[in-house]
């Protein structure tokens, strides 16, 4: 048998850090990452044959659970017809229509056009280029701790792996590029107003996660998302609403749908990005939005964007099948599993005397250790929380066969396959994890 440790060593000799995406390396929690051999429903199995209840869900895509049989069959059938053609296929329009039709409230449909790409990074990169192309302006506004993939202009003060490793920005991003990205504190409308008062004529647009979930989960304050759209539009700038993580995960209609569920006049971002759930585990993402902006894309307009594998037939098949299956029942199950798990975590931590706050945005959640008066609302507060309690908490769970995200800065993901029995098994592992969190001591300064 090959062990995780042997594979990690072998991989690290040829692949930087042994991984193809930094957080997978367990850098902030320590220890050896599990090399996954297979996954099914709510569980993953590593190369040593050990099974874990999975709370990562491939970082979001596994909404239906792993290896959902209909999705697997659809991808297999598509594969048998050919892997890639570099030509349009029927399914692209079908999946685009499915996405567009879901994003609808009170007759407002912000997704009038949609283009598929292969990753969330490409989707947000294209959105930035579109906002600049549409306005003829250079500056972009983003928020501290929010993550929009790894394109240069968005890697400034970003969440996800950069938050995990405490990096202010990536080396290799030029000073000129950084200078064109204005970073503001999240949930601070006054800061947005001030920067637009000063430099509004030079700002192409704002990019924001629909609900922040890459610095732990930090929901937008009521009125924040609508407010930044009003401010940007008053200055002729655009807004990209990044639903790569939240889209079709927190509701049938994403975070926009949740937040506008009862709105008489839903607010309307100019562009939206999707990824993760829309492929159900296959590499696909999309940028969509107002026809007037989207039709600036080549070959209709002057903003160039392309992709050899864009609209790949296997990914399209996986996406169509996933979205067709992701009905109200699925979201009820995901919401119920998330609520039961949050209750169990809260009870275990309370019983162990560990001060904490469970941050939520729909079914997404994360744990902020330490005393907090109310929900944490920005990156500074998240960084000031007792994140050092997370590693022992994480490892105590892992030792008992529960795989939580390997970073305090990542959201926890449940799926429709996380039933009551699975939640009970996690709950049984929580007291030991809570005790480990209670015993944790801050690192020496
Ligand atoms: C994951 C993520 C991205 C990047 O998507 P990739 O497919 O990893 O490139 C962009 N935005 C948000 C909000 C994300 O969570």
GROMACS .gro file of C-alpha atoms and ligand atoms in nm:
model
  460
    1UNK     CA    1   0.000   0.000   0.000
    2UNK     CA    2   0.119   0.352  -0.079
    3UNK     CA    3   0.074   0.589   0.214
    4UNK     CA    4  -0.033   0.954   0.213
    5UNK     CA    5   0.311   1.046   0.350
    6UNK     CA    6   0.493   0.860   0.071
    7UNK     CA    7   0.278   1.024  -0.195
    8UNK     CA    8   0.322   1.368  -0.040
    9UNK     CA    9   0.699   1.322  -0.047
   10UNK     CA   10   0.698   1.196  -0.403
   11UNK     CA   11   0.469   1.479  -0.518
   12UNK     CA   12   0.672   1.746  -0.340
   13UNK     CA   13   0.981   1.637  -0.538
   14UNK     CA   14   0.812   1.724  -0.869
   15UNK     CA   15   0.513   1.949  -0.785
   16UNK     CA   16   0.583   2.267  -0.581
   17UNK     CA   17   0.463   2.195  -0.227
   18UNK     CA   18   0.328   1.863  -0.352
   19UNK     CA   19  -0.004   2.019  -0.453
   20UNK     CA   20  -0.171   2.194  -0.745
   21UNK     CA   21  -0.355   2.445  -0.524
   22UNK     CA   22  -0.190   2.583  -0.207
   23UNK     CA   23  -0.454   2.521   0.064
   24UNK     CA   24  -0.449   2.148  -0.012
   25UNK     CA   25  -0.097   2.126   0.137
   26UNK     CA   26  -0.225   2.158   0.500
   27UNK     CA   27   0.028   2.440   0.546
   28UNK     CA   28  -0.165   2.626   0.815
   29UNK     CA   29  -0.288   2.319   1.008
   30UNK     CA   30   0.025   2.106   0.966
   31UNK     CA   31   0.041   1.735   0.896
   32UNK     CA   32   0.011   1.528   0.583
   33UNK     CA   33  -0.269   1.594   0.335
   34UNK     CA   34  -0.487   1.299   0.251
   35UNK     CA   35  -0.451   1.177  -0.106
   36UNK     CA   36  -0.802   1.091  -0.213
   37UNK     CA   37  -0.861   0.773  -0.408
   38UNK     CA   38  -1.238   0.796  -0.439
   39UNK     CA   39  -1.546   0.973  -0.310
   40UNK     CA   40  -1.913   0.893  -0.285
   41UNK     CA   41  -2.202   1.087  -0.130
   42UNK     CA   42  -2.084   1.258   0.189
   43UNK     CA   43  -1.754   1.071   0.217
   44UNK     CA   44  -1.406   1.059   0.065
   45UNK     CA   45  -1.164   0.766   0.089
   46UNK     CA   46  -0.788   0.814   0.091
   47UNK     CA   47  -0.518   0.596  -0.064
   48UNK     CA   48  -0.473   0.416   0.270
   49UNK     CA   49  -0.835   0.303   0.253
   50UNK     CA   50  -0.952   0.533   0.534
   51UNK     CA   51  -1.292   0.691   0.493
   52UNK     CA   52  -1.370   1.047   0.602
   53UNK     CA   53  -1.691   1.245   0.622
   54UNK     CA   54  -1.613   1.530   0.385
   55UNK     CA   55  -1.690   1.891   0.475
   56UNK     CA   56  -1.492   2.042   0.189
   57UNK     CA   57  -1.702   1.921  -0.103
   58UNK     CA   58  -1.425   2.001  -0.352
   59UNK     CA   59  -1.453   2.361  -0.216
   60UNK     CA   60  -1.813   2.392  -0.325
   61UNK     CA   61  -1.901   2.196  -0.640
   62UNK     CA   62  -2.023   1.879  -0.465
   63UNK     CA   63  -2.369   2.019  -0.380
   64UNK     CA   64  -2.541   1.687  -0.459
   65UNK     CA   65  -2.275   1.480  -0.286
   66UNK     CA   66  -1.977   1.313  -0.450
   67UNK     CA   67  -2.014   1.097  -0.761
   68UNK     CA   68  -2.388   1.150  -0.789
   69UNK     CA   69  -2.485   0.862  -1.022
   70UNK     CA   70  -2.684   1.069  -1.276
   71UNK     CA   71  -2.407   1.324  -1.308
   72UNK     CA   72  -2.143   1.053  -1.349
   73UNK     CA   73  -2.355   0.877  -1.613
   74UNK     CA   74  -2.411   1.201  -1.807
   75UNK     CA   75  -2.038   1.273  -1.811
   76UNK     CA   76  -1.957   0.915  -1.915
   77UNK     CA   77  -2.211   0.929  -2.198
   78UNK     CA   78  -2.071   1.262  -2.316
   79UNK     CA   79  -1.716   1.119  -2.304
   80UNK     CA   80  -1.816   0.831  -2.528
   81UNK     CA   81  -1.930   1.083  -2.790
   82UNK     CA   82  -1.597   1.266  -2.790
   83UNK     CA   83  -1.391   1.461  -2.539
   84UNK     CA   84  -1.358   1.801  -2.703
   85UNK     CA   85  -1.441   1.947  -3.042
   86UNK     CA   86  -1.335   2.312  -3.038
   87UNK     CA   87  -1.671   2.384  -3.196
   88UNK     CA   88  -2.009   2.483  -3.052
   89UNK     CA   89  -2.239   2.213  -2.913
   90UNK     CA   90  -2.612   2.209  -2.836
   91UNK     CA   91  -2.564   2.175  -2.461
   92UNK     CA   92  -2.395   2.514  -2.424
   93UNK     CA   93  -2.713   2.706  -2.495
   94UNK     CA   94  -2.909   2.468  -2.273
   95UNK     CA   95  -2.681   2.517  -1.972
   96UNK     CA   96  -2.666   2.894  -2.033
   97UNK     CA   97  -3.048   2.905  -2.041
   98UNK     CA   98  -3.066   2.700  -1.720
   99UNK     CA   99  -2.833   2.941  -1.540
  100UNK     CA  100  -3.006   3.252  -1.674
  101UNK     CA  101  -3.355   3.124  -1.590
  102UNK     CA  102  -3.258   3.053  -1.228
  103UNK     CA  103  -3.130   3.404  -1.166
  104UNK     CA  104  -3.471   3.570  -1.169
  105UNK     CA  105  -3.666   3.762  -0.904
  106UNK     CA  106  -3.975   3.982  -0.947
  107UNK     CA  107  -3.931   3.985  -1.323
  108UNK     CA  108  -3.568   4.105  -1.297
  109UNK     CA  109  -3.320   3.883  -1.481
  110UNK     CA  110  -2.964   4.014  -1.452
  111UNK     CA  111  -2.820   3.736  -1.670
  112UNK     CA  112  -2.924   3.824  -2.027
  113UNK     CA  113  -2.611   3.675  -2.183
  114UNK     CA  114  -2.364   3.419  -2.055
  115UNK     CA  115  -2.029   3.286  -2.170
  116UNK     CA  116  -1.864   2.970  -2.041
  117UNK     CA  117  -1.498   2.946  -1.942
  118UNK     CA  118  -1.311   2.673  -1.755
  119UNK     CA  119  -1.236   2.830  -1.414
  120UNK     CA  120  -1.369   3.096  -1.180
  121UNK     CA  121  -1.041   3.280  -1.228
  122UNK     CA  122  -1.109   3.319  -1.600
  123UNK     CA  123  -1.466   3.430  -1.530
  124UNK     CA  124  -1.366   3.716  -1.297
  125UNK     CA  125  -1.066   3.809  -1.515
  126UNK     CA  126  -1.304   3.842  -1.810
  127UNK     CA  127  -1.548   4.045  -1.599
  128UNK     CA  128  -1.269   4.289  -1.508
  129UNK     CA  129  -1.169   4.324  -1.874
  130UNK     CA  130  -1.533   4.382  -1.968
  131UNK     CA  131  -1.580   4.651  -1.700
  132UNK     CA  132  -1.269   4.828  -1.829
  133UNK     CA  133  -1.366   4.781  -2.192
  134UNK     CA  134  -1.718   4.912  -2.132
  135UNK     CA  135  -1.609   5.224  -1.942
  136UNK     CA  136  -1.270   5.302  -2.095
  137UNK     CA  137  -1.140   5.339  -1.737
  138UNK     CA  138  -0.856   5.156  -1.560
  139UNK     CA  139  -0.922   5.136  -1.185
  140UNK     CA  140  -1.094   4.845  -1.014
  141UNK     CA  141  -1.229   4.841  -0.658
  142UNK     CA  142  -1.217   4.519  -0.455
  143UNK     CA  143  -1.256   4.445  -0.085
  144UNK     CA  144  -0.997   4.327   0.162
  145UNK     CA  145  -1.003   3.952   0.226
  146UNK     CA  146  -1.231   3.875  -0.068
  147UNK     CA  147  -1.106   3.624  -0.321
  148UNK     CA  148  -1.182   3.626  -0.692
  149UNK     CA  149  -0.933   3.375  -0.829
  150UNK     CA  150  -0.567   3.432  -0.909
  151UNK     CA  151  -0.554   3.680  -1.196
  152UNK     CA  152  -0.299   3.956  -1.130
  153UNK     CA  153  -0.529   4.250  -1.066
  154UNK     CA  154  -0.737   4.055  -0.812
  155UNK     CA  155  -0.452   3.906  -0.608
  156UNK     CA  156  -0.415   4.213  -0.391
  157UNK     CA  157  -0.517   4.171  -0.025
  158UNK     CA  158  -0.713   3.860  -0.121
  159UNK     CA  159  -0.872   3.580   0.080
  160UNK     CA  160  -0.857   3.200   0.040
  161UNK     CA  161  -0.496   3.073   0.018
  162UNK     CA  162  -0.350   3.421   0.063
  163UNK     CA  163  -0.546   3.458   0.387
  164UNK     CA  164  -0.446   3.108   0.497
  165UNK     CA  165  -0.079   3.186   0.449
  166UNK     CA  166  -0.105   3.549   0.566
  167UNK     CA  167   0.016   3.695   0.234
  168UNK     CA  168  -0.068   4.062   0.159
  169UNK     CA  169  -0.031   4.000  -0.213
  170UNK     CA  170   0.143   3.769  -0.454
  171UNK     CA  171   0.500   3.821  -0.572
  172UNK     CA  172   0.504   3.863  -0.947
  173UNK     CA  173   0.215   4.107  -0.955
  174UNK     CA  174   0.360   4.433  -1.086
  175UNK     CA  175   0.340   4.757  -0.893
  176UNK     CA  176   0.156   4.904  -1.191
  177UNK     CA  177  -0.112   4.634  -1.169
  178UNK     CA  178  -0.149   4.668  -0.791
  179UNK     CA  179  -0.181   5.044  -0.831
  180UNK     CA  180  -0.488   4.991  -1.048
  181UNK     CA  181  -0.665   4.789  -0.779
  182UNK     CA  182  -0.814   4.991  -0.494
  183UNK     CA  183  -0.872   4.775  -0.185
  184UNK     CA  184  -1.139   4.883   0.065
  185UNK     CA  185  -1.265   4.729   0.389
  186UNK     CA  186  -1.562   4.499   0.333
  187UNK     CA  187  -1.907   4.615   0.445
  188UNK     CA  188  -1.793   4.978   0.462
  189UNK     CA  189  -2.021   5.182   0.233
  190UNK     CA  190  -1.869   5.510   0.354
  191UNK     CA  191  -1.528   5.399   0.231
  192UNK     CA  192  -1.682   5.320  -0.108
  193UNK     CA  193  -1.851   5.661  -0.121
  194UNK     CA  194  -1.528   5.839  -0.031
  195UNK     CA  195  -1.319   5.666  -0.295
  196UNK     CA  196  -1.580   5.732  -0.564
  197UNK     CA  197  -1.602   6.099  -0.459
  198UNK     CA  198  -1.227   6.127  -0.506
  199UNK     CA  199  -1.158   5.905  -0.807
  200UNK     CA  200  -1.500   5.809  -0.944
  201UNK     CA  201  -1.423   5.923  -1.299
  202UNK     CA  202  -1.132   5.679  -1.321
  203UNK     CA  203  -1.301   5.371  -1.172
  204UNK     CA  204  -1.421   5.107  -1.418
  205UNK     CA  205  -1.604   4.904  -1.159
  206UNK     CA  206  -1.632   4.715  -0.834
  207UNK     CA  207  -1.597   4.341  -0.789
  208UNK     CA  208  -1.748   4.183  -0.479
  209UNK     CA  209  -1.824   3.830  -0.361
  210UNK     CA  210  -2.202   3.803  -0.335
  211UNK     CA  211  -2.138   3.697   0.024
  212UNK     CA  212  -1.776   3.681   0.138
  213UNK     CA  213  -1.670   3.322   0.203
  214UNK     CA  214  -1.296   3.311   0.140
  215UNK     CA  215  -1.190   3.477   0.468
  216UNK     CA  216  -1.415   3.251   0.663
  217UNK     CA  217  -1.777   3.339   0.603
  218UNK     CA  218  -1.867   3.707   0.635
  219UNK     CA  219  -2.215   3.794   0.512
  220UNK     CA  220  -2.280   4.136   0.359
  221UNK     CA  221  -2.459   4.376   0.592
  222UNK     CA  222  -2.815   4.458   0.481
  223UNK     CA  223  -2.800   4.718   0.205
  224UNK     CA  224  -2.428   4.674   0.130
  225UNK     CA  225  -2.459   4.496  -0.205
  226UNK     CA  226  -2.739   4.726  -0.323
  227UNK     CA  227  -2.548   5.028  -0.191
  228UNK     CA  228  -2.229   4.966  -0.385
  229UNK     CA  229  -2.433   4.923  -0.704
  230UNK     CA  230  -2.602   5.260  -0.647
  231UNK     CA  231  -2.271   5.433  -0.580
  232UNK     CA  232  -2.095   5.277  -0.879
  233UNK     CA  233  -2.381   5.355  -1.118
  234UNK     CA  234  -2.401   5.716  -0.998
  235UNK     CA  235  -2.041   5.749  -1.120
  236UNK     CA  236  -2.081   5.560  -1.448
  237UNK     CA  237  -1.898   5.254  -1.313
  238UNK     CA  238  -2.009   4.890  -1.321
  239UNK     CA  239  -2.041   4.614  -1.061
  240UNK     CA  240  -1.941   4.248  -1.094
  241UNK     CA  241  -2.112   4.027  -0.843
  242UNK     CA  242  -1.896   3.719  -0.793
  243UNK     CA  243  -2.117   3.416  -0.725
  244UNK     CA  244  -1.851   3.159  -0.815
  245UNK     CA  245  -1.879   3.013  -0.465
  246UNK     CA  246  -2.231   3.113  -0.357
  247UNK     CA  247  -2.407   3.066  -0.691
  248UNK     CA  248  -2.659   2.778  -0.675
  249UNK     CA  249  -2.503   2.670  -0.346
  250UNK     CA  250  -2.691   2.887  -0.098
  251UNK     CA  251  -3.020   2.873  -0.293
  252UNK     CA  252  -3.164   2.774  -0.630
  253UNK     CA  253  -3.096   3.132  -0.729
  254UNK     CA  254  -2.767   3.190  -0.545
  255UNK     CA  255  -2.700   3.466  -0.291
  256UNK     CA  256  -2.864   3.726  -0.516
  257UNK     CA  257  -3.181   3.520  -0.503
  258UNK     CA  258  -3.165   3.477  -0.125
  259UNK     CA  259  -3.103   3.843  -0.062
  260UNK     CA  260  -3.374   3.952  -0.306
  261UNK     CA  261  -3.624   3.679  -0.213
  262UNK     CA  262  -3.887   3.931  -0.099
  263UNK     CA  263  -3.762   4.241  -0.275
  264UNK     CA  264  -4.018   4.433  -0.481
  265UNK     CA  265  -3.728   4.581  -0.677
  266UNK     CA  266  -3.427   4.349  -0.673
  267UNK     CA  267  -3.095   4.526  -0.720
  268UNK     CA  268  -2.917   4.450  -1.042
  269UNK     CA  269  -2.544   4.393  -1.083
  270UNK     CA  270  -2.406   4.451  -1.433
  271UNK     CA  271  -2.208   4.128  -1.446
  272UNK     CA  272  -2.220   3.806  -1.247
  273UNK     CA  273  -1.968   3.523  -1.232
  274UNK     CA  274  -2.043   3.158  -1.162
  275UNK     CA  275  -1.833   2.845  -1.115
  276UNK     CA  276  -1.805   2.558  -0.867
  277UNK     CA  277  -2.165   2.424  -0.846
  278UNK     CA  278  -2.246   2.496  -1.213
  279UNK     CA  279  -2.015   2.212  -1.318
  280UNK     CA  280  -2.096   1.973  -1.034
  281UNK     CA  281  -1.723   1.890  -1.017
  282UNK     CA  282  -1.632   1.937  -1.382
  283UNK     CA  283  -1.409   2.232  -1.480
  284UNK     CA  284  -1.651   2.498  -1.594
  285UNK     CA  285  -1.736   2.854  -1.491
  286UNK     CA  286  -1.915   3.146  -1.655
  287UNK     CA  287  -1.948   3.519  -1.679
  288UNK     CA  288  -2.294   3.661  -1.746
  289UNK     CA  289  -2.484   3.985  -1.727
  290UNK     CA  290  -2.647   4.271  -1.909
  291UNK     CA  291  -2.661   4.222  -2.285
  292UNK     CA  292  -2.517   4.569  -2.344
  293UNK     CA  293  -2.200   4.479  -2.154
  294UNK     CA  294  -2.173   4.110  -2.250
  295UNK     CA  295  -2.208   4.187  -2.621
  296UNK     CA  296  -1.879   4.374  -2.601
  297UNK     CA  297  -1.716   4.029  -2.602
  298UNK     CA  298  -1.553   3.904  -2.922
  299UNK     CA  299  -1.667   3.810  -3.181
  300UNK     CA  300  -1.953   4.060  -3.138
  301UNK     CA  301  -1.746   4.336  -2.977
  302UNK     CA  302  -1.387   4.449  -2.914
  303UNK     CA  303  -1.318   4.281  -2.576
  304UNK     CA  304  -1.122   3.964  -2.648
  305UNK     CA  305  -1.176   3.637  -2.463
  306UNK     CA  306  -1.136   3.275  -2.576
  307UNK     CA  307  -1.066   2.921  -2.457
  308UNK     CA  308  -0.961   2.595  -2.624
  309UNK     CA  309  -1.163   2.390  -2.375
  310UNK     CA  310  -1.439   2.646  -2.303
  311UNK     CA  311  -1.782   2.483  -2.313
  312UNK     CA  312  -1.618   2.142  -2.297
  313UNK     CA  313  -1.884   1.875  -2.368
  314UNK     CA  314  -1.812   1.671  -2.053
  315UNK     CA  315  -1.827   1.979  -1.833
  316UNK     CA  316  -2.148   2.097  -2.000
  317UNK     CA  317  -2.307   1.755  -1.946
  318UNK     CA  318  -2.202   1.756  -1.579
  319UNK     CA  319  -2.338   2.107  -1.537
  320UNK     CA  320  -2.675   2.048  -1.702
  321UNK     CA  321  -2.736   1.733  -1.499
  322UNK     CA  322  -2.628   1.897  -1.173
  323UNK     CA  323  -2.848   2.203  -1.216
  324UNK     CA  324  -3.148   1.994  -1.325
  325UNK     CA  325  -3.114   1.786  -1.008
  326UNK     CA  326  -3.051   2.083  -0.778
  327UNK     CA  327  -3.415   2.148  -0.694
  328UNK     CA  328  -3.587   2.285  -0.383
  329UNK     CA  329  -3.553   1.948  -0.203
  330UNK     CA  330  -3.176   1.958  -0.243
  331UNK     CA  331  -3.153   2.304  -0.086
  332UNK     CA  332  -3.385   2.201   0.198
  333UNK     CA  333  -3.154   1.908   0.274
  334UNK     CA  334  -2.839   2.119   0.252
  335UNK     CA  335  -2.991   2.390   0.473
  336UNK     CA  336  -3.107   2.131   0.729
  337UNK     CA  337  -2.766   1.959   0.741
  338UNK     CA  338  -2.590   2.292   0.781
  339UNK     CA  339  -2.823   2.405   1.062
  340UNK     CA  340  -2.792   2.074   1.250
  341UNK     CA  341  -2.415   2.077   1.217
  342UNK     CA  342  -2.387   2.439   1.333
  343UNK     CA  343  -2.600   2.355   1.637
  344UNK     CA  344  -2.380   2.055   1.718
  345UNK     CA  345  -2.060   2.259   1.682
  346UNK     CA  346  -2.200   2.538   1.900
  347UNK     CA  347  -2.307   2.294   2.170
  348UNK     CA  348  -1.973   2.114   2.177
  349UNK     CA  349  -1.772   2.438   2.192
  350UNK     CA  350  -2.000   2.583   2.460
  351UNK     CA  351  -1.968   2.266   2.665
  352UNK     CA  352  -1.589   2.290   2.643
  353UNK     CA  353  -1.598   2.659   2.736
  354UNK     CA  354  -1.455   2.775   2.403
  355UNK     CA  355  -1.570   3.126   2.312
  356UNK     CA  356  -1.665   3.138   1.946
  357UNK     CA  357  -1.906   3.272   1.691
  358UNK     CA  358  -2.045   3.071   1.399
  359UNK     CA  359  -2.050   3.295   1.094
  360UNK     CA  360  -2.318   3.213   0.835
  361UNK     CA  361  -2.428   3.306   0.486
  362UNK     CA  362  -2.714   3.077   0.390
  363UNK     CA  363  -2.591   2.719   0.433
  364UNK     CA  364  -2.227   2.831   0.427
  365UNK     CA  365  -2.058   2.873   0.762
  366UNK     CA  366  -1.726   2.901   0.940
  367UNK     CA  367  -1.612   2.924   1.302
  368UNK     CA  368  -1.456   3.241   1.443
  369UNK     CA  369  -1.291   3.152   1.773
  370UNK     CA  370  -1.274   3.411   2.052
  371UNK     CA  371  -1.513   3.662   2.211
  372UNK     CA  372  -1.710   3.864   1.957
  373UNK     CA  373  -1.991   4.108   2.031
  374UNK     CA  374  -2.178   4.029   1.709
  375UNK     CA  375  -2.114   3.886   1.365
  376UNK     CA  376  -1.769   3.966   1.225
  377UNK     CA  377  -1.807   4.206   0.933
  378UNK     CA  378  -1.461   4.249   0.780
  379UNK     CA  379  -1.118   4.093   0.729
  380UNK     CA  380  -0.950   4.284   1.014
  381UNK     CA  381  -1.193   4.129   1.262
  382UNK     CA  382  -1.142   3.782   1.115
  383UNK     CA  383  -0.764   3.816   1.139
  384UNK     CA  384  -0.795   3.931   1.502
  385UNK     CA  385  -0.995   3.618   1.596
  386UNK     CA  386  -0.828   3.320   1.768
  387UNK     CA  387  -0.747   3.134   1.444
  388UNK     CA  388  -0.473   2.939   1.631
  389UNK     CA  389  -0.745   2.730   1.792
  390UNK     CA  390  -0.836   2.592   1.451
  391UNK     CA  391  -0.544   2.353   1.382
  392UNK     CA  392  -0.593   2.133   1.693
  393UNK     CA  393  -0.972   2.140   1.640
  394UNK     CA  394  -0.923   2.035   1.277
  395UNK     CA  395  -0.679   1.752   1.359
  396UNK     CA  396  -0.898   1.611   1.635
  397UNK     CA  397  -1.180   1.587   1.383
  398UNK     CA  398  -0.956   1.438   1.116
  399UNK     CA  399  -0.827   1.173   1.358
  400UNK     CA  400  -1.189   1.070   1.409
  401UNK     CA  401  -1.267   1.049   1.037
  402UNK     CA  402  -1.416   1.394   0.979
  403UNK     CA  403  -1.243   1.609   0.716
  404UNK     CA  404  -1.312   1.979   0.778
  405UNK     CA  405  -1.151   2.246   0.558
  406UNK     CA  406  -0.774   2.261   0.633
  407UNK     CA  407  -0.781   2.635   0.708
  408UNK     CA  408  -0.966   2.865   0.948
  409UNK     CA  409  -1.021   3.099   0.654
  410UNK     CA  410  -1.230   2.863   0.444
  411UNK     CA  411  -1.603   2.795   0.452
  412UNK     CA  412  -1.745   2.456   0.549
  413UNK     CA  413  -1.947   2.282   0.279
  414UNK     CA  414  -2.222   2.026   0.329
  415UNK     CA  415  -2.415   1.848   0.055
  416UNK     CA  416  -2.756   1.693  -0.001
  417UNK     CA  417  -2.591   1.362   0.093
  418UNK     CA  418  -2.516   1.483   0.447
  419UNK     CA  419  -2.816   1.321   0.612
  420UNK     CA  420  -2.906   1.299   0.983
  421UNK     CA  421  -2.690   0.989   1.034
  422UNK     CA  422  -2.384   1.166   0.890
  423UNK     CA  423  -2.448   1.473   1.106
  424UNK     CA  424  -2.477   1.246   1.413
  425UNK     CA  425  -2.141   1.089   1.331
  426UNK     CA  426  -1.983   1.435   1.307
  427UNK     CA  427  -2.152   1.539   1.633
  428UNK     CA  428  -1.999   1.237   1.807
  429UNK     CA  429  -1.651   1.358   1.704
  430UNK     CA  430  -1.704   1.717   1.816
  431UNK     CA  431  -1.646   1.694   2.196
  432UNK     CA  432  -1.285   1.577   2.150
  433UNK     CA  433  -1.226   1.848   1.890
  434UNK     CA  434  -1.378   2.112   2.117
  435UNK     CA  435  -1.151   1.996   2.402
  436UNK     CA  436  -0.850   2.029   2.172
  437UNK     CA  437  -0.959   2.384   2.079
  438UNK     CA  438  -0.997   2.465   2.450
  439UNK     CA  439  -0.643   2.345   2.524
  440UNK     CA  440  -0.487   2.540   2.237
  441UNK     CA  441  -0.248   2.821   2.329
  442UNK     CA  442  -0.161   3.123   2.113
  443UNK     CA  443   0.169   3.109   1.926
  444UNK     CA  444   0.456   3.293   2.097
  445UNK     CA  445   0.473   3.647   1.963
  446LIG     C1  446  -1.320   2.975  -0.602
  446LIG     C2  447  -1.348   3.117  -0.631
  446LIG     C3  448  -1.299   3.181  -0.746
  446LIG     C4  449  -1.197   3.117  -0.838
  446LIG     O1  450  -1.245   3.003  -0.901
  446LIG     P1  451  -1.138   2.895  -0.958
  446LIG     O2  452  -1.223   2.800  -1.032
  446LIG     O3  453  -1.070   2.837  -0.838
  446LIG     O4  454  -1.044   2.970  -1.045
  446LIG     C5  455  -1.343   3.308  -0.775
  446LIG     N1  456  -1.428   3.372  -0.694
  446LIG     C6  457  -1.476   3.315  -0.581
  446LIG     C7  458  -1.573   3.390  -0.497
  446LIG     C8  459  -1.437   3.187  -0.546
  446LIG     O5  460  -1.481   3.133  -0.431
   0.00000   0.00000   0.00000
